[in-house]
C-alpha positions in Angstrom: 49.8 22.9 -46.5 46.0 22.6 -46.6 44.4 20.7 -49.4 40.9 21.5 -50.6 39.2 18.9 -52.7 36.8 19.8 -55.5 34.2 17.5 -53.9 34.5 19.5 -50.7 34.0 22.8 -52.5 31.0 21.4 -54.5 29.5 20.2 -51.2 29.9 23.6 -49.5 28.6 25.4 -52.6 25.5 23.1 -52.6 24.9 23.8 -48.9 25.2 27.6 -49.5 22.8 27.4 -52.5 20.3 25.3 -50.4 20.4 27.8 -47.6 19.8 30.6 -50.0 16.8 28.8 -51.5 15.3 28.1 -48.1 15.0 31.8 -47.2 11.5 33.2 -47.5 10.8 35.5 -50.4 8.1 38.0 -51.2 5.5 38.1 -54.0 2.7 40.7 -54.4 -0.9 41.0 -55.4 -3.3 43.9 -55.8 -5.9 45.0 -53.3 -6.5 48.3 -55.1 -10.3 48.9 -54.8 -10.2 50.0 -58.5 -9.0 46.5 -59.4 -11.2 44.6 -56.9 -14.9 43.9 -57.6 -17.6 45.1 -55.2 -19.5 41.9 -54.3 -21.8 43.2 -51.5 -23.0 46.4 -49.9 -24.9 47.0 -46.8 -26.9 50.2 -47.1 -27.7 50.5 -43.4 -24.1 50.2 -42.1 -22.4 51.5 -45.3 -20.1 48.5 -45.3 -18.7 47.3 -48.7 -17.1 44.0 -49.5 -14.5 43.7 -52.4 -13.3 40.5 -54.0 -9.7 41.1 -55.0 -7.6 39.0 -57.4 -6.8 35.6 -56.0 -3.1 34.9 -55.3 -1.9 31.4 -56.1 -5.3 30.0 -55.1 -5.8 32.1 -52.0 -9.1 34.0 -51.9 -8.7 37.6 -50.9 -11.7 39.7 -49.7 -11.4 43.3 -48.4 -14.1 44.8 -46.3 -14.7 48.5 -45.5 -16.9 49.3 -42.6 -17.1 52.1 -40.0 -14.2 53.9 -41.8 -11.9 51.0 -41.2 -10.6 48.2 -43.5 -10.4 44.4 -42.9 -8.9 41.6 -44.9 -10.2 38.1 -45.2 -8.0 35.4 -46.7 -9.4 32.0 -47.5 -12.3 32.7 -45.1 -15.6 32.9 -46.9 -17.6 32.2 -43.7 -15.6 34.8 -41.7 -14.6 32.3 -39.0 -10.9 33.2 -38.7 -9.7 35.8 -36.3 -8.1 37.8 -39.1 -11.5 38.5 -40.7 -12.5 40.6 -37.7 -9.2 42.4 -37.1 -8.3 46.0 -38.1 -6.6 48.9 -36.4 -8.3 51.2 -34.0 -7.8 54.5 -35.8 -9.7 55.3 -39.0 -7.8 53.7 -41.8 -7.6 52.5 -45.3 -5.4 49.9 -46.9 -2.5 50.4 -49.3 -3.0 49.0 -52.8 -0.6 46.1 -52.6 -0.6 42.9 -50.4 2.8 41.4 -49.8 2.9 37.6 -49.5 5.8 35.8 -47.6 6.5 32.5 -49.3 8.5 29.6 -47.7 11.0 27.4 -49.5 8.1 25.3 -50.7 6.6 28.3 -52.5 3.6 28.3 -50.2 2.4 31.6 -48.6 2.5 31.6 -44.8 2.1 35.3 -44.0 1.0 38.6 -45.5 2.1 42.2 -45.0 -0.2 45.1 -45.7 0.2 48.8 -45.2 -2.6 50.6 -43.3 -2.8 54.3 -43.8 -4.2 55.5 -40.4 -5.7 58.7 -39.1 -5.4 58.7 -35.3 -7.0 61.5 -33.5 -4.6 64.1 -32.2 -6.9 64.9 -29.3 -7.2 68.6 -30.4 -9.4 68.2 -33.4 -6.6 67.3 -35.7 -5.6 63.9 -37.2 -2.2 62.5 -37.8 -1.4 60.8 -41.1 0.1 57.5 -40.0 1.2 54.3 -41.7 1.4 50.9 -40.1 2.6 47.7 -41.6 0.6 44.7 -40.3 2.0 41.2 -40.5 -0.6 38.5 -40.5 -0.4 34.7 -40.3 -2.5 32.8 -42.8 -3.5 29.2 -43.1 -5.7 27.1 -40.8 -5.3 30.0 -38.3 -5.2 33.6 -39.5 -4.6 36.7 -37.4 -2.4 39.7 -36.9 1.0 38.8 -35.7 2.9 42.1 -35.6 2.7 45.8 -36.4 5.5 48.2 -37.4 5.0 52.0 -37.4 6.2 52.8 -40.9 6.5 56.5 -40.2 8.8 55.9 -37.2 11.0 53.2 -38.7 13.0 53.9 -41.9 13.5 50.1 -42.3 9.8 49.2 -41.7 9.6 46.8 -44.6 12.6 44.8 -43.5 11.3 44.8 -39.9 7.9 43.5 -41.1 9.5 40.7 -43.2 11.7 39.6 -40.4 8.7 39.5 -38.0 6.8 37.4 -40.5 9.6 35.0 -41.1 10.5 34.6 -37.3 7.0 34.6 -35.7 4.1 33.8 -38.1 4.5 30.0 -38.2 4.6 29.5 -34.4 2.2 32.4 -33.5 -0.9 31.2 -31.6 -3.8 33.3 -32.7 -5.8 32.4 -29.6 -3.2 33.1 -26.9 -0.4 35.2 -28.3 -0.4 39.0 -28.2 0.3 41.1 -31.4 3.9 42.1 -31.4 5.0 45.8 -31.7 8.2 45.8 -33.8 10.7 48.6 -34.1 10.5 52.1 -32.7 7.0 53.2 -31.4 5.3 56.1 -33.2 2.0 57.9 -33.5 0.5 55.9 -36.3 -1.4 53.5 -34.0 -2.9 56.4 -32.0 -1.6 55.1 -28.7 
């Protein structure tokens, strides 16, 4: 006969609860241009900078230039790689920025939806959607892309990529990962 002690059960329950708390979670902030404030415009290039609501002390700036959008997070001098990264096709950003938070409650990655318009090569454009996972912190850059039109589980794939790869991703040497089934949204 097997005996199970209450202390053993309590210990196992504590481990399970600790493991559940350790899993990354998501929180969200707005990057809706109607909510963000225009802070700078360049008449010559047509570029526009938007200051979006801060998230837990993280400064969020959105830039539109050459019919493409860029995000800057905690980078007022535009020194981090993320500040210069976008997608090749013409694009715009979704209105929500997803933040991946570790067990300590600190953000380590973001996920944003790009609405893309890759050229079909015949004078038409495809309406694509790409989720872009970015590492944030001392280094900031794109880590992974997921074609949201080709993958029904695109959000889950993007979260898994953030959780598995963002912390160890080297912005200087690593190549942006393509996650899930390929599709037409990146124009490749």
